[in-house]
Short mmCIF file of C-alpha atoms and ligand atoms in Angstrom, two decimals:
data_model
loop_
_atom_site.label_atom_id
_atom_site.label_comp_id
_atom_site.label_asym_id
_atom_site.label_seq_id
_atom_site.Cartn_x
_atom_site.Cartn_y
_atom_site.Cartn_z
CA MET A 6 55.23 121.87 133.23
CA ASN A 7 54.95 118.13 132.56
CA VAL A 8 58.47 117.57 133.82
CA HIS A 9 57.51 119.16 137.12
CA GLU A 10 54.38 117.02 137.24
CA SER A 11 56.58 113.95 136.83
CA GLU A 12 58.65 115.21 139.76
CA LYS A 13 55.44 115.25 141.81
CA ILE A 14 54.54 111.68 140.82
CA ALA A 15 58.07 110.63 141.74
CA GLY A 16 57.54 112.49 145.04
CA ILE A 17 54.38 110.48 145.74
CA LEU A 18 56.24 107.23 145.09
CA CYS A 19 59.19 108.38 147.15
CA ALA A 20 56.90 109.10 150.13
CA LYS A 21 55.68 105.50 149.86
CA GLY A 22 59.24 104.21 150.13
CA TYR A 23 60.01 103.63 146.46
CA VAL A 24 63.40 104.65 145.16
CA GLU A 25 64.48 105.66 141.67
CA CYS A 26 66.17 102.94 139.61
CA LYS A 27 68.51 103.52 136.72
CA ASN A 28 67.43 100.55 134.58
CA VAL A 29 63.85 100.10 133.52
CA GLU A 30 64.25 96.30 133.92
CA ASP A 31 64.70 96.79 137.68
CA ALA A 32 61.49 98.77 138.17
CA ASP A 33 58.53 97.60 140.27
CA VAL A 34 56.39 100.53 139.06
CA ILE A 35 56.61 102.35 135.74
CA VAL A 36 54.60 105.55 135.26
CA TYR A 37 54.18 107.19 131.87
CA ASN A 38 53.29 110.85 132.27
CA THR A 39 51.89 111.87 128.90
CA CYS A 40 51.30 115.15 127.03
CA CYS A 41 48.71 115.80 124.34
CA VAL A 42 49.48 119.43 123.45
CA ARG A 43 50.91 118.31 120.12
CA GLU A 44 50.33 115.16 118.11
CA ASN A 45 53.94 113.96 117.98
CA ALA A 46 54.11 113.86 121.78
CA GLU A 47 51.07 111.58 121.72
CA GLN A 48 52.63 109.28 119.14
CA HIS A 49 55.81 109.05 121.21
CA ALA A 50 53.78 108.06 124.24
CA PHE A 51 52.03 105.26 122.34
CA GLY A 52 55.40 104.01 121.04
CA ASN A 53 57.00 104.08 124.49
CA ILE A 54 54.13 102.33 126.26
CA GLY A 55 54.15 99.61 123.59
CA MET A 56 57.82 98.89 124.26
CA ILE A 57 57.13 97.78 127.83
CA LYS A 58 54.90 94.85 126.79
CA LYS A 59 57.80 92.36 126.75
CA LEU A 60 59.08 93.39 130.16
CA LYS A 61 55.63 93.10 131.69
CA LYS A 62 55.31 89.57 130.28
CA SER A 63 58.51 88.47 131.99
CA LYS A 64 57.65 90.38 135.18
CA PRO A 65 53.90 90.04 135.82
CA ASP A 66 54.02 91.89 139.17
CA LEU A 67 55.34 95.04 137.52
CA VAL A 68 52.76 97.85 137.77
CA VAL A 69 52.44 99.96 134.63
CA ALA A 70 50.54 103.23 134.94
CA VAL A 71 49.69 105.94 132.40
CA CYS A 72 48.63 109.42 133.46
CA GLY A 73 48.81 113.04 132.25
CA CYS A 74 46.87 115.22 129.90
CA MET A 75 46.68 112.63 127.12
CA THR A 76 44.72 110.25 129.33
CA GLN A 77 42.50 113.08 130.56
CA GLN A 78 40.73 112.73 127.19
CA LYS A 79 38.34 109.89 127.97
CA GLN A 80 38.42 108.37 124.47
CA VAL A 81 42.24 108.31 124.51
CA ALA A 82 42.26 106.74 127.99
CA GLU A 83 39.93 104.01 126.71
CA ASN A 84 42.06 103.58 123.61
CA ILE A 85 45.19 103.12 125.74
CA ALA A 86 43.41 100.64 127.99
CA SER A 87 42.24 98.53 125.03
CA THR A 88 45.44 98.81 122.94
CA PHE A 89 47.68 97.97 125.88
CA PRO A 90 45.96 95.33 128.04
CA PHE A 91 49.12 95.11 130.17
CA VAL A 92 48.64 98.67 131.50
CA ASP A 93 47.37 98.42 135.09
CA ILE A 94 46.38 102.00 135.93
CA VAL A 95 45.06 104.76 133.67
CA ILE A 96 44.26 108.07 135.35
CA GLY A 97 43.89 111.68 134.18
CA THR A 98 45.27 115.01 135.36
CA PHE A 99 42.69 115.70 138.04
CA ASN A 100 43.33 112.61 140.17
CA MET A 101 47.08 112.49 139.65
CA ASP A 102 47.63 113.55 143.27
CA LYS A 103 45.76 110.40 144.34
CA PHE A 104 48.22 108.17 142.53
CA GLY A 105 49.58 106.73 145.79
CA GLU A 106 46.13 105.59 146.92
CA LEU A 107 45.31 104.18 143.50
CA LEU A 108 48.56 102.23 143.49
CA ASP A 109 47.63 100.73 146.89
CA GLU A 110 44.20 99.85 145.52
CA LYS A 111 45.76 98.12 142.54
CA LEU A 112 48.21 96.16 144.69
CA LEU A 113 45.44 95.12 147.08
CA THR A 114 42.68 94.22 144.64
CA LYS A 115 44.93 93.17 141.73
CA LYS A 116 42.26 94.76 139.56
CA ARG A 117 42.91 97.11 136.70
CA ILE A 118 42.08 100.78 137.38
CA LEU A 119 40.74 103.02 134.62
CA ARG A 120 39.66 106.24 136.34
CA VAL A 121 39.52 109.58 134.58
CA LEU A 122 37.70 112.24 136.59
CA GLU A 123 36.52 115.80 135.97
CA SER A 124 38.12 118.69 137.87
CA ASN A 125 36.68 119.39 141.32
CA GLY A 126 38.49 122.75 141.35
CA GLU A 127 40.79 121.69 144.16
CA ILE A 128 44.50 122.22 144.42
CA CYS A 129 46.62 119.61 146.14
CA GLU A 130 49.22 121.18 148.44
CA ASN A 131 50.63 118.15 150.19
CA ILE A 132 52.91 116.57 147.58
CA THR A 133 56.64 117.05 148.00
CA PRO A 134 58.12 116.75 144.51
CA MET A 135 61.25 114.72 143.99
CA ARG A 136 63.18 117.45 142.25
CA THR A 137 65.52 116.34 139.51
CA SER A 138 66.97 119.53 138.10
CA PHE A 139 69.02 121.15 140.84
CA PRO A 140 69.93 124.06 140.90
CA ASN A 141 66.73 124.82 138.99
CA ALA A 142 63.30 124.33 140.49
CA TRP A 143 59.81 124.73 139.07
CA VAL A 144 56.97 126.07 141.14
CA ASN A 145 53.36 126.01 139.95
CA ILE A 146 51.59 129.22 140.85
CA MET A 147 48.39 128.19 139.09
CA TYR A 148 46.80 125.36 137.16
CA GLY A 149 44.44 125.25 134.20
CA CYS A 150 43.58 127.83 131.58
CA ASN A 151 40.56 129.97 130.70
CA ASN A 152 41.69 131.18 127.30
CA PHE A 153 40.57 128.60 124.77
CA CYS A 154 43.00 129.54 122.01
CA SER A 155 41.33 127.77 119.10
CA TYR A 156 44.21 125.33 118.43
CA CYS A 157 44.85 124.36 122.02
CA ILE A 158 43.69 121.36 124.02
CA VAL A 159 45.03 122.55 127.38
CA PRO A 160 41.77 124.12 128.69
CA TYR A 161 39.95 120.85 127.95
CA VAL A 162 42.40 118.64 129.80
CA ARG A 163 43.57 120.95 132.57
CA GLY A 164 40.32 122.67 133.52
CA ARG A 165 39.76 126.30 134.48
CA GLU A 166 42.36 128.59 136.07
CA ARG A 167 43.04 127.84 139.72
CA SER A 168 45.65 129.91 141.54
CA ARG A 169 47.55 128.62 144.52
CA LYS A 170 47.41 130.83 147.60
CA ALA A 171 50.28 133.32 147.61
CA GLU A 172 51.40 132.17 151.10
CA ASN A 173 51.85 128.60 149.78
CA VAL A 174 53.81 129.75 146.73
CA LEU A 175 55.99 132.05 148.83
CA LYS A 176 56.70 129.32 151.38
CA GLU A 177 57.74 126.93 148.62
CA VAL A 178 60.05 129.54 147.08
CA ARG A 179 61.57 130.41 150.49
CA ASP A 180 62.17 126.73 151.27
CA LEU A 181 63.79 126.15 147.89
CA VAL A 182 66.14 129.11 148.36
CA GLU A 183 67.01 127.92 151.87
CA ASN A 184 67.78 124.50 150.41
CA GLY A 185 70.24 125.94 147.94
CA TYR A 186 68.15 126.13 144.74
CA LYS A 187 69.40 128.99 142.59
CA GLU A 188 66.83 129.38 139.86
CA ILE A 189 63.09 129.28 140.48
CA THR A 190 60.68 129.24 137.53
CA LEU A 191 57.09 130.14 138.32
CA LEU A 192 54.72 128.10 136.16
CA GLY A 193 51.27 128.91 134.84
CA GLN A 194 49.56 128.88 131.44
CA ASN A 195 49.03 132.62 131.80
CA VAL A 196 50.97 133.85 134.82
CA ASN A 197 49.60 137.37 134.37
CA SER A 198 46.16 136.24 135.46
CA TYR A 199 47.50 134.73 138.67
CA GLY A 200 45.25 135.53 141.64
CA LYS A 201 42.21 136.68 139.70
CA ASP A 202 40.22 133.71 141.03
CA LEU A 203 41.34 134.18 144.63
CA ASP A 204 39.51 137.38 145.65
CA ASP A 205 42.15 138.18 148.26
CA GLY A 206 43.99 140.91 146.38
CA SER A 207 46.80 138.62 145.18
CA SER A 208 48.11 139.30 141.70
CA PHE A 209 51.15 138.31 139.69
CA ALA A 210 52.80 141.68 140.40
CA TYR A 211 52.13 141.17 144.14
CA LEU A 212 53.77 137.75 143.98
CA ILE A 213 56.86 139.13 142.22
CA ASN A 214 57.10 141.97 144.76
CA GLU A 215 56.85 139.55 147.68
CA ILE A 216 59.51 137.27 146.17
CA ALA A 217 61.75 140.34 145.86
CA LYS A 218 61.85 140.46 149.69
CA ILE A 219 63.30 136.94 149.97
CA GLU A 220 66.98 137.14 150.84
CA GLY A 221 69.73 135.15 149.17
CA LYS A 222 71.20 134.98 145.71
CA PHE A 223 68.83 133.27 143.28
CA ARG A 224 67.19 133.83 139.94
CA LEU A 225 63.50 134.08 139.24
CA ARG A 226 61.88 133.21 135.90
CA PHE A 227 58.28 132.83 134.69
CA MET A 228 56.43 130.71 132.10
CA SER A 229 54.31 131.96 130.28
CA ASN A 230 53.20 135.56 129.98
CA HIS A 231 50.16 135.71 127.71
CA PRO A 232 50.51 138.91 125.63
CA LYS A 233 46.83 139.76 126.08
CA ASP A 234 47.34 140.29 129.80
CA ILE A 235 50.88 141.53 130.38
CA THR A 236 50.80 144.93 132.11
CA GLU A 237 53.22 147.74 132.87
CA GLU A 238 52.75 146.94 136.55
CA VAL A 239 54.06 143.40 135.99
CA VAL A 240 57.01 144.57 133.89
CA ARG A 241 57.92 147.20 136.53
CA ALA A 242 57.72 144.55 139.23
CA ILE A 243 60.15 142.42 137.20
CA ALA A 244 62.43 145.43 136.65
CA ASN A 245 62.49 146.23 140.38
CA ASN A 246 63.09 142.69 141.57
CA GLU A 247 66.80 141.98 141.74
CA HIS A 248 66.17 138.22 141.61
CA ALA A 249 64.04 138.40 138.46
CA CYS A 250 65.89 137.62 135.24
CA LYS A 251 65.49 140.38 132.74
CA ALA A 252 63.93 137.90 130.37
CA ILE A 253 60.31 137.50 129.36
CA HIS A 254 58.74 134.62 127.48
CA LEU A 255 55.98 136.22 125.44
CA PRO A 256 54.44 133.68 123.06
CA VAL A 257 53.20 135.44 119.93
CA GLN A 258 52.06 132.34 117.93
CA SER A 259 51.76 134.32 114.65
CA GLY A 260 52.58 137.70 113.16
CA SER A 261 49.42 137.78 111.05
CA ASN A 262 46.33 139.52 112.40
CA ALA A 263 44.09 137.16 110.46
CA MET A 264 45.75 134.15 112.12
CA LEU A 265 45.78 135.76 115.58
CA SER A 266 42.06 136.39 115.28
CA LEU A 267 41.32 132.83 114.12
CA MET A 268 43.56 131.55 116.91
CA ASN A 269 41.46 133.53 119.43
CA ARG A 270 44.59 135.09 120.92
CA LYS A 271 42.82 138.39 121.72
CA TYR A 272 45.63 140.73 120.63
CA THR A 273 46.81 142.09 117.31
CA ARG A 274 50.27 142.21 115.82
CA GLU A 275 50.32 145.96 116.53
CA GLN A 276 49.33 145.53 120.18
CA TYR A 277 51.99 142.83 120.57
CA LEU A 278 54.67 145.10 119.11
CA GLN A 279 53.59 147.90 121.46
CA GLU A 280 54.03 145.52 124.40
CA VAL A 281 57.53 144.65 123.21
CA GLU A 282 58.26 148.39 123.09
CA MET A 283 56.79 148.91 126.56
CA ILE A 284 58.96 146.08 127.93
CA ARG A 285 62.09 147.49 126.31
CA ASN A 286 61.32 150.99 127.57
CA ILE A 287 61.13 149.73 131.13
CA ILE A 288 63.88 147.06 130.85
CA PRO A 289 66.11 148.18 127.95
CA ASP A 290 68.16 144.98 127.72
CA CYS A 291 65.29 142.57 128.38
CA ALA A 292 65.59 139.24 126.56
CA ILE A 293 62.35 138.32 124.83
CA THR A 294 61.57 134.76 123.75
CA THR A 295 58.48 133.35 122.12
CA ASP A 296 56.43 130.41 120.84
CA ILE A 297 55.31 130.32 117.20
CA ILE A 298 52.93 128.01 115.36
CA VAL A 299 53.23 127.65 111.59
CA GLY A 300 50.65 126.16 109.28
CA PHE A 301 47.56 127.11 111.23
CA PRO A 302 44.42 126.43 109.08
CA THR A 303 44.12 128.91 106.17
CA GLU A 304 47.64 130.32 106.79
CA THR A 305 48.83 131.72 103.44
CA GLU A 306 52.40 132.51 102.43
CA GLU A 307 51.52 136.16 103.10
CA ASP A 308 50.39 135.33 106.64
CA PHE A 309 53.60 133.41 107.13
CA GLN A 310 55.62 136.38 105.83
CA ASP A 311 53.90 138.49 108.51
CA THR A 312 55.32 136.08 111.08
CA VAL A 313 58.75 136.31 109.46
CA SER A 314 58.69 140.10 109.52
CA LEU A 315 57.54 140.17 113.13
CA VAL A 316 60.36 137.81 114.13
CA GLU A 317 62.82 140.10 112.36
CA LYS A 318 61.34 143.21 113.94
CA VAL A 319 61.32 141.91 117.52
CA GLY A 320 64.71 140.20 117.27
CA TYR A 321 63.89 137.36 119.62
CA ASP A 322 66.48 135.85 121.93
CA GLY A 323 64.91 132.47 121.32
CA ALA A 324 61.83 130.93 119.75
CA PHE A 325 60.10 127.59 120.20
CA THR A 326 58.61 126.86 116.81
CA PHE A 327 55.84 124.34 116.25
CA VAL A 328 54.08 122.90 113.25
CA TYR A 329 50.35 123.24 113.88
CA SER A 330 48.79 119.92 114.79
CA PRO A 331 45.01 119.53 114.93
CA ARG A 332 43.82 118.48 118.39
CA GLU A 333 40.52 116.70 118.59
CA GLY A 334 37.75 118.71 120.20
CA THR A 335 39.35 122.12 119.56
CA VAL A 336 37.72 124.76 117.35
CA ALA A 337 40.64 124.82 114.89
CA SER A 338 40.50 121.07 114.28
CA LYS A 339 37.10 121.58 112.68
CA MET A 340 38.35 124.28 110.29
CA GLN A 341 38.21 123.06 106.71
CA GLU A 342 41.32 124.51 105.11
CA GLN A 343 44.17 122.66 106.79
CA VAL A 344 47.61 123.55 105.37
CA PRO A 345 49.36 120.62 103.57
CA ALA A 346 52.12 118.92 105.55
CA ASP A 347 54.90 119.76 103.05
CA VAL A 348 54.01 123.47 103.17
CA LYS A 349 54.05 123.44 106.96
CA LYS A 350 57.42 121.68 106.93
CA ASP A 351 58.90 124.18 104.49
CA ARG A 352 57.66 127.13 106.56
CA ILE A 353 58.98 125.82 109.85
CA MET A 354 62.38 125.15 108.29
CA ARG A 355 62.58 128.71 106.99
CA LEU A 356 61.58 130.05 110.39
CA VAL A 357 64.04 127.89 112.30
CA ASP A 358 66.86 128.97 109.94
CA LEU A 359 65.95 132.61 110.49
CA GLN A 360 65.97 132.32 114.28
CA ASN A 361 69.14 130.20 114.35
CA GLU A 362 70.96 132.77 112.25
CA ARG A 363 69.83 135.54 114.58
CA ASN A 364 71.03 133.53 117.62
CA ARG A 365 74.35 132.82 115.92
CA VAL A 366 74.97 136.50 115.18
CA ASP A 367 73.81 137.46 118.66
CA SER A 368 76.25 134.99 120.22
CA LEU A 369 79.16 136.67 118.45
CA LYS A 370 78.38 139.90 120.35
CA TYR A 371 79.24 138.11 123.58
CA VAL A 372 82.84 137.38 122.60
CA GLY A 373 85.23 139.26 124.89
CA LYS A 374 82.51 140.00 127.45
CA THR A 375 82.26 138.56 130.94
CA VAL A 376 78.84 137.22 131.91
CA GLU A 377 77.40 135.77 135.08
CA ILE A 378 76.43 132.15 134.56
CA LEU A 379 74.51 129.80 136.81
CA VAL A 380 76.18 126.40 136.39
CA GLU A 381 73.48 123.78 135.74
CA ASP A 382 75.26 120.61 134.76
CA PHE A 383 78.37 118.84 133.56
CA ASP A 384 78.09 117.87 129.90
CA LYS A 385 79.91 114.53 129.54
CA LYS A 386 79.98 114.68 125.75
CA LYS A 387 81.53 118.13 125.69
CA ASN A 388 83.59 117.43 128.82
CA ALA A 389 82.63 120.85 130.10
CA TYR A 390 80.28 122.52 132.54
CA MET A 391 77.21 124.20 131.13
CA GLY A 392 75.05 127.00 132.41
CA ARG A 393 73.02 130.01 131.33
CA ASP A 394 73.23 133.72 131.69
CA GLU A 395 70.29 135.83 132.84
CA ARG A 396 69.05 136.10 129.25
CA GLY A 397 68.98 132.31 128.91
CA ARG A 398 72.00 131.99 126.62
CA MET A 399 73.86 128.73 127.09
CA ALA A 400 77.60 128.72 127.82
CA TYR A 401 80.17 125.92 128.15
CA PHE A 402 83.48 126.05 130.04
CA GLU A 403 86.01 123.72 131.64
CA PHE A 404 86.86 123.79 135.33
CA GLY A 405 88.80 121.56 137.72
CA GLN A 406 86.15 121.15 140.42
CA ASN A 407 82.40 120.69 140.69
CA LEU A 408 80.66 123.96 139.95
CA VAL A 409 77.04 122.78 139.64
CA GLY A 410 74.76 125.17 141.53
CA LYS A 411 77.27 128.00 141.64
CA PHE A 412 77.20 131.39 140.00
CA VAL A 413 80.41 132.06 138.09
CA ASP A 414 81.76 134.86 135.96
CA VAL A 415 82.75 133.53 132.56
CA THR A 416 84.69 135.45 129.95
CA ILE A 417 83.40 134.41 126.54
CA THR A 418 86.25 133.52 124.22
CA SER A 419 84.39 132.07 121.22
CA THR A 420 81.07 130.64 120.11
CA GLY A 421 79.90 127.19 119.11
CA GLY A 422 77.00 127.99 116.81
CA MET A 423 74.36 129.42 119.11
CA SER A 424 76.09 128.61 122.38
CA LEU A 425 78.99 130.38 124.03
CA LEU A 426 82.40 129.00 124.99
CA GLY A 427 84.44 130.60 127.70
CA LYS A 428 86.73 130.59 130.72
CA VAL A 429 85.74 130.89 134.35
CA VAL A 430 87.32 134.04 135.77
CA LYS A 431 85.55 134.10 139.12
CA VAL A 432 83.51 131.69 141.24
CA ILE A 433 80.95 133.94 142.93
CA ASP A 434 78.91 131.63 145.13
N1 LIG B 1 49.90 128.86 127.80
C1 LIG B 1 50.99 129.11 126.95
C2 LIG B 1 51.29 127.98 126.01
C3 LIG B 1 51.27 126.56 126.49
S1 LIG B 1 51.37 125.33 125.26
C4 LIG B 1 50.69 130.36 126.11
O1 LIG B 1 49.57 130.62 125.79
O2 LIG B 1 51.61 131.01 125.76
C5 LIG B 1 52.98 125.66 124.61
C6 LIG B 1 53.00 125.99 123.17
O3 LIG B 1 52.60 124.86 122.40
C7 LIG B 1 52.06 127.09 122.72
O4 LIG B 1 52.55 128.37 122.99
C8 LIG B 1 51.93 126.84 121.25
O5 LIG B 1 52.92 127.51 120.52
C9 LIG B 1 52.15 125.32 121.14
N2 LIG B 1 50.92 124.64 120.79
C10 LIG B 1 49.80 124.51 121.53
N3 LIG B 1 48.86 123.82 120.86
C11 LIG B 1 49.38 123.51 119.65
C12 LIG B 1 48.91 122.81 118.50
N4 LIG B 1 47.69 122.32 118.44
N5 LIG B 1 49.75 122.68 117.44
C13 LIG B 1 51.00 123.19 117.49
N6 LIG B 1 51.50 123.86 118.54
C14 LIG B 1 50.71 124.02 119.62
FE1 LIG B 2 46.57 126.94 125.35
FE2 LIG B 2 46.02 129.49 124.90
FE3 LIG B 2 45.71 128.47 127.33
FE4 LIG B 2 48.14 128.84 126.36
S1 LIG B 2 46.66 130.43 126.80
S2 LIG B 2 47.38 127.03 127.42
S3 LIG B 2 47.86 128.37 124.24
S4 LIG B 2 44.55 127.93 125.52
#
């Protein structure tokens, strides 16, 4: 999501005539787009901003700006402004679309701008992002979040749910397909609740069904489906849409009912497992991936074992695992019994090992099979092209000409840990 936001900031700069430069020393404007969802991202941001001090000293006209969800927290914005006096512009998430005007203001007045606003509920439709990940493209279908999971800062820094009008989303998807993009990922904190704030009958299922009518060969993905809201209607829409990857990202966060309740996730382990069953009944070979937090306040070894057993039961195709980090202002950060750092570390290592082993074994099942891969990039280190199958599994293969953006059939000959190695047997498109 943040990467796509950076593409929009780059788009704003591009529209003003700026061009991308390869070396930071050559830049006239440097923008740090920050994330505060987890603490380590925040620390990285502080470290990176600090590193630019020297450059700014030797190049006083350089404009340094910091934006994103970290700076949406007023106290953090003030902290950045006072820690880094060389930063010229500090803005939050809700006036990011005004970055161009703020840059003009800075250049004209030479004055420092520290402006963090509250949401006015508006959605900006007139930014053309400078896309950097061809053949993949991200498309926001909504912004904000209403869920207030107790550990999460997103609702505080991104405001309430705001859905884009379906016609705008559909136009963007159509244009991307016409321009050769081959994989479109629809973005929202809870894509299932898309349209609920629009009162025009739009829903996530409607959106998927409309995208099904768009001609051309491309893949459709979504991020994220909140388990409390995923419905049979949505899963059937995915099943019936030939563009939609048979892959669902369904973040569980924990396998323990006690933790799920404290996290305010609004589903139980049992309900989650029923949803997995429902998905697999409708789409038998559907890949399911997830997000998991370990070390949430009061998490015992038994709670953690509930997560382990759920991971084993579901047999995920992939899991993003996170050590819980307290975020100021959230309900969980005020909970007394925080889990010690070494316990959290031990648990995440056990979980990562478990999932890696599952992915390794799963990869072996591919050997001898031919899978359709969308070629995403050329990996210089491996001297091979890389791409993913519909389920999201990564594959590497050599080829004599540029394949980026093409669908190819690859026969898998061996595995490299979790990834697949193979030979191109057919270039499809
Ligand atoms: N809206 C999505 C998640 C967006 S944030 C959803 O509900 O599924 C991406 C992931 O970051 C979350 O799924 C969660 O696993 C993780 N995360 C969020 N806040 C966190 C925190 N305070 N500590 C650790 N991980 C966190
Ligand atoms: Fe955060 Fe929960 Fe909203 Fe996801 S659904 S963004 S985890 S509050």
